[in-house]
Amino acid sequence: MSTTTAPQASDAEFLEVAEPFRREILAHCYRMMGSHHDAEDLMQETYLRAWRGYDRFDRRASVRTWLHKIATNTCLTALGSRQRRPLPSGLGGDAFDPTDSLLQDHEVPWLEPFSGTVDEIAPGDDADPAYVVGARESIRLAFIAALQHLPERQRAVLILRDVLQWRAAEVADTIGVTTATVNSLLQRAREQLKNAAPEKDSPSTLDDDAKRELLAKYVSAFERYDIDAIVDLFTDKAIWEMPPFTGWYQGAIAIGELIRRNCPAEKDGDQILLPTIANGQPAFGLYMREADGVHRPFHLQVLDIDATGKVSYVVAFFSDNLEEDFARFGLPSTPYEASDRTAPSSLH
């Protein structure tokens, strides 16, 4: 009897101290990997390793720091056998002509969106305020895409130093290098990050009412299939990309032309948008009316809004498992099953 009760007590203690950090560790793994699915797997591996080593945890560091160290090395090991996960704009080359044919590439392991609000992703109120702000901003899609350009050790160092705000000595101890090497890796990572992606406008500082008004106009324009209204909502330098399609498009006019030529919608009512949150940003599940008259998942849009109150960046994620992906973001398989919180607009 005594051989079974002791591990149970240890398990209970481990869960009590480690479970509050699960979402933080998931977000950390996502920053490292660029894949929500890989992050979930590596979070589980991190917790398994932590559980196995809990009796040896000397508590000189906090549980949060200890778990992040394990997660970092777990991800570094995994990255050694994986390709980076870009967005189309990260493949190199200029923006595409919206009149050209669309091409897909299913061999590229594309970047994936991350489900969750900023409060779910970021640490709790007991964490350092600067860390909270950094953690929330560093889950944004553009930042995650830029990280994919960095070699794995540079990526780890930049996240640990600039997001988690660890001291250089702590980072050196975590990844097994000298402090001088950490400083060198950080300098190179910061420099490379500056030129890692096409220019995008800075995140919005609009108040909530202004954002809600803009997003309501955005939904209305798409659901009415009003291309001119859609174009008016984008900045002149706005970027639109849609993996696994390899093209990316810049400018409101180009985006409007792309939608006009390639969107299966033809008229008011063919599309329904339901709101959600991805990477801490406003997002929508777009449902397209199919031949049988039923609206089904078509793609997931993740938006950036600039300080002028216009849309500056959209990634429209397509996949082969859209119902599963929509469910991860709290979206139903058809918009008619939506709760009051995500009910379709009054147009439908």
Tab-separated table of C-alpha atoms in Angstrom:
chain	number	residue	atom	x	y	z
A	1	MET	CA	0.000	0.000	0.000
A	2	SER	CA	2.784	2.447	0.878
A	3	THR	CA	4.395	2.006	-2.570
A	4	THR	CA	1.300	3.432	-4.278
A	5	THR	CA	0.339	6.286	-1.961
A	6	ALA	CA	3.652	8.179	-2.156
A	7	PRO	CA	3.623	8.647	-5.956
A	8	GLN	CA	-0.016	9.752	-5.804
A	9	ALA	CA	0.893	12.469	-3.309
A	10	SER	CA	3.826	13.515	-5.499
A	11	ASP	CA	1.590	13.606	-8.564
A	12	ALA	CA	-0.931	15.791	-6.788
A	13	GLU	CA	1.765	18.192	-5.644
A	14	PHE	CA	3.278	18.369	-9.135
A	15	LEU	CA	-0.070	19.138	-10.735
A	16	GLU	CA	-0.810	21.804	-8.142
A	17	VAL	CA	2.426	23.706	-8.796
A	18	ALA	CA	2.771	23.088	-12.561
A	19	GLU	CA	-0.767	23.200	-13.930
A	20	PRO	CA	-1.235	27.012	-13.614
A	21	PHE	CA	1.524	27.515	-16.216
A	22	ARG	CA	0.167	25.190	-18.892
A	23	ARG	CA	-1.092	27.957	-21.203
A	24	GLU	CA	2.165	29.903	-20.824
A	25	ILE	CA	4.193	26.843	-21.752
A	26	LEU	CA	1.916	26.157	-24.716
A	27	ALA	CA	2.438	29.746	-25.936
A	28	HIS	CA	6.203	29.432	-25.429
A	29	CYS	CA	6.302	26.228	-27.481
A	30	TYR	CA	4.203	27.914	-30.159
A	31	ARG	CA	6.636	30.843	-30.385
A	32	MET	CA	9.452	28.364	-30.832
A	33	MET	CA	7.702	26.091	-33.333
A	34	GLY	CA	5.209	28.243	-35.259
A	35	SER	CA	2.714	25.375	-35.107
A	36	HIS	CA	-0.179	25.022	-32.693
A	37	HIS	CA	-0.212	21.255	-33.193
A	38	ASP	CA	3.534	20.883	-32.589
A	39	ALA	CA	3.240	23.186	-29.579
A	40	GLU	CA	0.564	21.008	-28.010
A	41	ASP	CA	2.679	17.881	-28.480
A	42	LEU	CA	5.804	19.527	-27.083
A	43	MET	CA	3.920	21.020	-24.149
A	44	GLN	CA	2.822	17.491	-23.243
A	45	GLU	CA	6.417	16.287	-23.615
A	46	THR	CA	7.584	19.166	-21.400
A	47	TYR	CA	5.139	18.246	-18.661
A	48	LEU	CA	6.098	14.581	-18.909
A	49	ARG	CA	9.779	15.460	-18.520
A	50	ALA	CA	8.985	17.833	-15.672
A	51	TRP	CA	6.894	15.195	-13.885
A	52	ARG	CA	9.691	12.641	-14.208
A	53	GLY	CA	12.221	15.112	-12.845
A	54	TYR	CA	10.086	16.777	-10.191
A	55	ASP	CA	11.778	14.960	-7.301
A	56	ARG	CA	15.094	16.467	-8.462
A	57	PHE	CA	13.734	20.013	-8.774
A	58	ASP	CA	15.813	21.989	-6.245
A	59	ARG	CA	13.545	25.093	-6.249
A	60	ARG	CA	16.446	27.492	-6.679
A	61	ALA	CA	14.451	28.816	-9.632
A	62	SER	CA	10.704	29.376	-9.761
A	63	VAL	CA	8.442	26.689	-11.169
A	64	ARG	CA	7.680	28.999	-14.102
A	65	THR	CA	11.380	29.350	-14.961
A	66	TRP	CA	12.016	25.621	-14.491
A	67	LEU	CA	9.187	24.682	-16.853
A	68	HIS	CA	10.311	27.213	-19.463
A	69	LYS	CA	13.831	25.774	-19.366
A	70	ILE	CA	12.520	22.277	-20.001
A	71	ALA	CA	10.188	23.510	-22.740
A	72	THR	CA	12.988	25.454	-24.462
A	73	ASN	CA	15.268	22.433	-24.698
A	74	THR	CA	12.404	20.173	-25.712
A	75	CYS	CA	11.620	22.540	-28.588
A	76	LEU	CA	15.277	22.933	-29.570
A	77	THR	CA	15.565	19.168	-29.912
A	78	ALA	CA	12.415	19.044	-32.035
A	79	LEU	CA	13.527	21.933	-34.255
A	80	GLY	CA	16.620	20.010	-35.245
A	81	SER	CA	14.483	17.700	-37.402
A	82	ARG	CA	11.859	20.166	-38.641
A	83	GLN	CA	11.676	22.789	-41.370
A	84	ARG	CA	10.838	26.382	-40.548
A	85	ARG	CA	7.190	27.399	-40.912
A	86	PRO	CA	6.844	30.497	-43.111
A	87	LEU	CA	3.956	32.494	-44.462
A	88	PRO	CA	3.911	33.152	-48.219
A	89	SER	CA	5.482	36.593	-47.730
A	90	GLY	CA	8.393	34.873	-45.998
A	91	LEU	CA	9.361	32.800	-49.023
A	92	GLY	CA	11.091	35.749	-50.669
A	93	GLY	CA	10.266	37.771	-53.723
A	94	ASP	CA	7.934	40.648	-54.437
A	95	ALA	CA	4.199	40.837	-53.930
A	96	PHE	CA	2.196	38.881	-56.499
A	97	ASP	CA	-0.007	40.180	-59.283
A	98	PRO	CA	-3.654	39.511	-58.308
A	99	THR	CA	-4.496	38.757	-61.963
A	100	ASP	CA	-2.108	35.772	-62.030
A	101	SER	CA	-3.276	32.212	-61.392
A	102	LEU	CA	-3.276	30.979	-57.802
A	103	LEU	CA	-0.759	28.266	-56.943
A	104	GLN	CA	-0.752	26.002	-53.877
A	105	ASP	CA	2.143	24.218	-52.204
A	106	HIS	CA	1.201	21.508	-49.732
A	107	GLU	CA	4.818	20.465	-49.218
A	108	VAL	CA	5.636	23.615	-47.248
A	109	PRO	CA	4.960	23.251	-43.488
A	110	TRP	CA	3.090	26.548	-43.238
A	111	LEU	CA	2.822	28.679	-40.114
A	112	GLU	CA	-0.323	27.948	-38.114
A	113	PRO	CA	-2.561	30.328	-36.137
A	114	PHE	CA	-2.822	30.089	-32.362
A	115	SER	CA	-6.169	29.934	-30.579
A	116	GLY	CA	-6.755	31.992	-27.472
A	117	THR	CA	-7.287	35.455	-26.061
A	118	VAL	CA	-4.439	37.541	-24.682
A	119	ASP	CA	-5.516	36.754	-21.128
A	120	GLU	CA	-5.367	33.026	-21.807
A	121	ILE	CA	-1.995	33.284	-23.487
A	122	ALA	CA	-0.262	35.692	-21.126
A	123	PRO	CA	0.722	34.946	-17.530
A	124	GLY	CA	-1.529	35.867	-14.648
A	125	ASP	CA	-1.618	39.087	-12.654
A	126	ASP	CA	1.093	37.808	-10.318
A	127	ALA	CA	3.704	37.947	-13.099
A	128	ASP	CA	5.993	40.892	-13.748
A	129	PRO	CA	3.971	43.555	-15.628
A	130	ALA	CA	6.663	44.014	-18.277
A	131	TYR	CA	6.641	40.262	-18.910
A	132	VAL	CA	2.860	40.274	-19.259
A	133	VAL	CA	2.976	42.992	-21.928
A	134	GLY	CA	5.827	41.292	-23.766
A	135	ALA	CA	4.163	37.896	-23.676
A	136	ARG	CA	0.935	39.252	-25.112
A	137	GLU	CA	2.562	41.218	-27.938
A	138	SER	CA	4.939	38.394	-28.819
A	139	ILE	CA	2.133	35.998	-29.722
A	140	ARG	CA	1.014	38.210	-32.608
A	141	LEU	CA	1.095	36.521	-35.980
A	142	ALA	CA	3.591	38.903	-37.621
A	143	PHE	CA	6.090	38.364	-34.794
A	144	ILE	CA	5.718	34.573	-34.926
A	145	ALA	CA	6.243	34.681	-38.700
A	146	ALA	CA	9.384	36.783	-38.263
A	147	LEU	CA	10.777	34.333	-35.686
A	148	GLN	CA	10.640	31.598	-38.308
A	149	HIS	CA	13.533	33.269	-40.154
A	150	LEU	CA	15.864	32.708	-37.208
A	151	PRO	CA	18.014	29.613	-36.612
A	152	GLU	CA	16.753	27.664	-33.628
A	153	ARG	CA	19.313	28.860	-31.061
A	154	GLN	CA	18.891	32.505	-32.104
A	155	ARG	CA	15.141	32.037	-31.860
A	156	ALA	CA	15.399	30.571	-28.360
A	157	VAL	CA	17.759	33.304	-27.147
A	158	LEU	CA	15.590	36.110	-28.522
A	159	ILE	CA	12.439	34.685	-26.922
A	160	LEU	CA	14.105	34.087	-23.560
A	161	ARG	CA	15.806	37.489	-23.468
A	162	ASP	CA	13.282	39.812	-25.140
A	163	VAL	CA	9.971	38.096	-24.374
A	164	LEU	CA	10.577	36.377	-21.041
A	165	GLN	CA	13.193	38.997	-20.084
A	166	TRP	CA	15.652	36.539	-18.626
A	167	ARG	CA	19.202	37.543	-17.770
A	168	ALA	CA	21.889	36.472	-20.210
A	169	ALA	CA	23.390	34.136	-17.598
A	170	GLU	CA	20.033	32.350	-17.175
A	171	VAL	CA	19.742	31.870	-20.924
A	172	ALA	CA	23.311	30.594	-21.139
A	173	ASP	CA	22.610	28.043	-18.430
A	174	THR	CA	19.404	26.941	-20.160
A	175	ILE	CA	20.834	26.238	-23.608
A	176	GLY	CA	24.363	25.269	-22.535
A	177	VAL	CA	26.482	28.096	-23.960
A	178	THR	CA	28.513	30.986	-22.570
A	179	THR	CA	27.062	34.373	-21.702
A	180	ALA	CA	29.177	35.921	-24.465
A	181	THR	CA	27.623	33.498	-26.947
A	182	VAL	CA	24.138	34.441	-25.759
A	183	ASN	CA	24.877	38.139	-26.316
A	184	SER	CA	26.238	37.410	-29.788
A	185	LEU	CA	23.236	35.259	-30.725
A	186	LEU	CA	20.847	37.927	-29.446
A	187	GLN	CA	22.537	40.681	-31.452
A	188	ARG	CA	22.355	38.624	-34.651
A	189	ALA	CA	18.743	37.634	-33.984
A	190	ARG	CA	17.611	41.221	-33.454
A	191	GLU	CA	19.388	42.352	-36.616
A	192	GLN	CA	17.926	39.559	-38.712
A	193	LEU	CA	14.440	40.156	-37.330
A	194	LYS	CA	14.457	43.712	-38.687
A	195	ASN	CA	14.552	42.440	-42.270
A	196	ALA	CA	12.663	39.189	-41.818
A	197	ALA	CA	9.293	40.147	-43.327
A	198	PRO	CA	7.581	42.711	-45.550
A	199	GLU	CA	6.784	46.015	-43.882
A	200	LYS	CA	3.572	45.942	-41.882
A	201	ASP	CA	1.938	48.771	-40.025
A	202	SER	CA	2.252	48.844	-36.242
A	203	PRO	CA	-0.538	47.319	-34.150
A	204	SER	CA	-3.624	49.416	-33.548
A	205	THR	CA	-4.035	51.745	-30.607
A	206	LEU	CA	-7.745	52.290	-31.322
A	207	ASP	CA	-10.173	52.070	-28.442
A	208	ASP	CA	-12.577	49.147	-28.245
A	209	ASP	CA	-15.572	51.029	-29.647
A	210	ALA	CA	-13.636	52.094	-32.737
A	211	LYS	CA	-12.394	48.546	-33.282
A	212	ARG	CA	-15.900	47.143	-32.952
A	213	GLU	CA	-17.192	49.659	-35.492
A	214	LEU	CA	-14.454	48.778	-37.970
A	215	LEU	CA	-14.952	45.027	-37.549
A	216	ALA	CA	-18.712	45.408	-37.989
A	217	LYS	CA	-18.081	47.205	-41.287
A	218	TYR	CA	-15.641	44.474	-42.273
A	219	VAL	CA	-18.195	41.723	-41.642
A	220	SER	CA	-20.901	43.625	-43.469
A	221	ALA	CA	-18.709	44.249	-46.520
A	222	PHE	CA	-17.768	40.583	-46.864
A	223	GLU	CA	-21.259	39.259	-46.182
A	224	ARG	CA	-22.715	41.644	-48.787
A	225	TYR	CA	-19.828	40.752	-51.123
A	226	ASP	CA	-19.253	44.465	-51.674
A	227	ILE	CA	-15.743	44.620	-53.138
A	228	ASP	CA	-15.603	48.436	-53.134
A	229	ALA	CA	-16.526	48.505	-49.440
A	230	ILE	CA	-13.885	45.852	-48.699
A	231	VAL	CA	-11.214	47.876	-50.510
A	232	ASP	CA	-12.114	50.994	-48.518
A	233	LEU	CA	-11.369	49.169	-45.263
A	234	PHE	CA	-7.728	48.371	-46.131
A	235	THR	CA	-4.668	50.610	-45.940
A	236	ASP	CA	-2.703	51.429	-49.088
A	237	LYS	CA	0.119	49.145	-47.908
A	238	ALA	CA	-2.088	46.360	-46.543
A	239	ILE	CA	-0.906	42.766	-47.016
A	240	TRP	CA	-3.100	39.755	-47.764
A	241	GLU	CA	-1.804	36.182	-47.819
A	242	MET	CA	-3.501	32.801	-47.651
A	243	PRO	CA	-1.429	29.647	-47.124
A	244	PRO	CA	-1.175	27.074	-48.666
A	245	PHE	CA	-1.466	29.438	-51.666
A	246	THR	CA	2.041	30.716	-52.331
A	247	GLY	CA	1.187	34.273	-53.354
A	248	TRP	CA	0.990	37.365	-51.205
A	249	TYR	CA	-0.598	40.640	-52.222
A	250	GLN	CA	-0.031	44.235	-51.200
A	251	GLY	CA	-2.312	47.250	-51.399
A	252	ALA	CA	-6.058	47.697	-51.042
A	253	ILE	CA	-6.644	47.724	-54.802
A	254	ALA	CA	-4.682	44.502	-55.326
A	255	ILE	CA	-6.548	42.805	-52.490
A	256	GLY	CA	-9.883	43.837	-53.955
A	257	GLU	CA	-8.884	42.524	-57.384
A	258	LEU	CA	-7.730	39.233	-55.851
A	259	ILE	CA	-11.064	38.752	-54.103
A	260	ARG	CA	-13.059	39.793	-57.171
A	261	ARG	CA	-11.270	37.298	-59.422
A	262	ASN	CA	-10.862	34.313	-57.101
A	263	CYS	CA	-13.473	34.300	-54.350
A	264	PRO	CA	-16.212	31.684	-54.953
A	265	ALA	CA	-18.815	34.123	-53.616
A	266	GLU	CA	-20.964	35.838	-56.203
A	267	LYS	CA	-23.585	37.780	-54.286
A	268	ASP	CA	-24.947	39.034	-50.991
A	269	GLY	CA	-25.428	36.159	-48.577
A	270	ASP	CA	-22.883	33.723	-50.032
A	271	GLN	CA	-20.490	34.364	-47.109
A	272	ILE	CA	-21.033	34.423	-43.356
A	273	LEU	CA	-18.347	35.538	-40.879
A	274	LEU	CA	-18.275	34.519	-37.222
A	275	PRO	CA	-15.878	36.254	-34.817
A	276	THR	CA	-13.143	34.580	-32.815
A	277	ILE	CA	-9.643	35.341	-31.482
A	278	ALA	CA	-6.379	34.092	-32.995
A	279	ASN	CA	-2.897	35.025	-31.789
A	280	GLY	CA	-4.575	37.528	-29.482
A	281	GLN	CA	-5.924	39.354	-32.564
A	282	PRO	CA	-9.396	39.756	-34.065
A	283	ALA	CA	-10.209	36.850	-36.365
A	284	PHE	CA	-13.148	35.447	-38.298
A	285	GLY	CA	-14.224	32.064	-39.469
A	286	LEU	CA	-15.543	32.570	-42.993
A	287	TYR	CA	-18.278	30.185	-44.129
A	288	MET	CA	-19.011	29.888	-47.866
A	289	ARG	CA	-22.346	28.828	-49.326
A	290	GLU	CA	-21.843	25.598	-51.278
A	291	ALA	CA	-23.875	24.098	-54.140
A	292	ASP	CA	-26.422	22.563	-51.747
A	293	GLY	CA	-27.105	25.962	-50.186
A	294	VAL	CA	-25.321	25.172	-46.898
A	295	HIS	CA	-22.593	27.465	-45.551
A	296	ARG	CA	-19.495	25.510	-44.553
A	297	PRO	CA	-16.000	26.480	-43.288
A	298	PHE	CA	-13.905	28.101	-46.023
A	299	HIS	CA	-10.985	29.769	-44.249
A	300	LEU	CA	-9.933	31.483	-41.008
A	301	GLN	CA	-8.958	35.158	-41.299
A	302	VAL	CA	-6.596	36.787	-38.780
A	303	LEU	CA	-6.501	40.608	-38.875
A	304	ASP	CA	-4.197	43.457	-37.909
A	305	ILE	CA	-5.689	46.941	-37.526
A	306	ASP	CA	-3.526	50.049	-37.775
A	307	ALA	CA	-3.695	53.296	-35.823
A	308	THR	CA	-5.806	54.995	-38.512
A	309	GLY	CA	-8.642	52.529	-38.055
A	310	LYS	CA	-8.066	50.449	-41.178
A	311	VAL	CA	-7.088	46.831	-41.782
A	312	SER	CA	-3.345	46.554	-42.450
A	313	TYR	CA	-2.791	42.804	-42.633
A	314	VAL	CA	-4.874	39.656	-43.160
A	315	VAL	CA	-3.792	36.043	-43.241
A	316	ALA	CA	-6.541	33.755	-44.514
A	317	PHE	CA	-5.676	30.219	-43.421
A	318	PHE	CA	-6.947	27.341	-45.544
A	319	SER	CA	-6.503	23.716	-44.512
A	320	ASP	CA	-7.671	20.179	-45.226
A	321	ASN	CA	-9.259	19.925	-41.767
A	322	LEU	CA	-11.219	23.144	-41.530
A	323	GLU	CA	-13.992	21.813	-39.285
A	324	GLU	CA	-11.392	20.616	-36.789
A	325	ASP	CA	-9.496	23.894	-37.047
A	326	PHE	CA	-12.664	25.944	-36.614
A	327	ALA	CA	-13.577	23.912	-33.518
A	328	ARG	CA	-10.201	24.790	-31.981
A	329	PHE	CA	-11.186	28.451	-32.284
A	330	GLY	CA	-14.635	27.885	-30.794
A	331	LEU	CA	-16.378	28.007	-34.169
A	332	PRO	CA	-19.173	25.580	-35.142
A	333	SER	CA	-19.213	23.369	-38.247
A	334	THR	CA	-21.967	25.550	-39.728
A	335	PRO	CA	-22.845	29.148	-38.770
A	336	TYR	CA	-26.439	28.128	-38.004
A	337	GLU	CA	-25.152	26.314	-34.888
A	338	ALA	CA	-23.518	29.453	-33.509
A	339	SER	CA	-24.230	30.627	-29.994
A	340	ASP	CA	-25.674	34.083	-29.341
A	341	ARG	CA	-22.122	35.350	-28.834
A	342	THR	CA	-21.125	34.391	-32.374
A	343	ALA	CA	-24.475	34.515	-34.141
A	344	PRO	CA	-24.443	35.497	-37.828
A	345	SER	CA	-25.287	39.060	-38.677
A	346	SER	CA	-28.872	40.223	-39.044
A	347	LEU	CA	-28.379	40.085	-42.810
A	348	HIS	CA	-28.885	36.339	-42.581
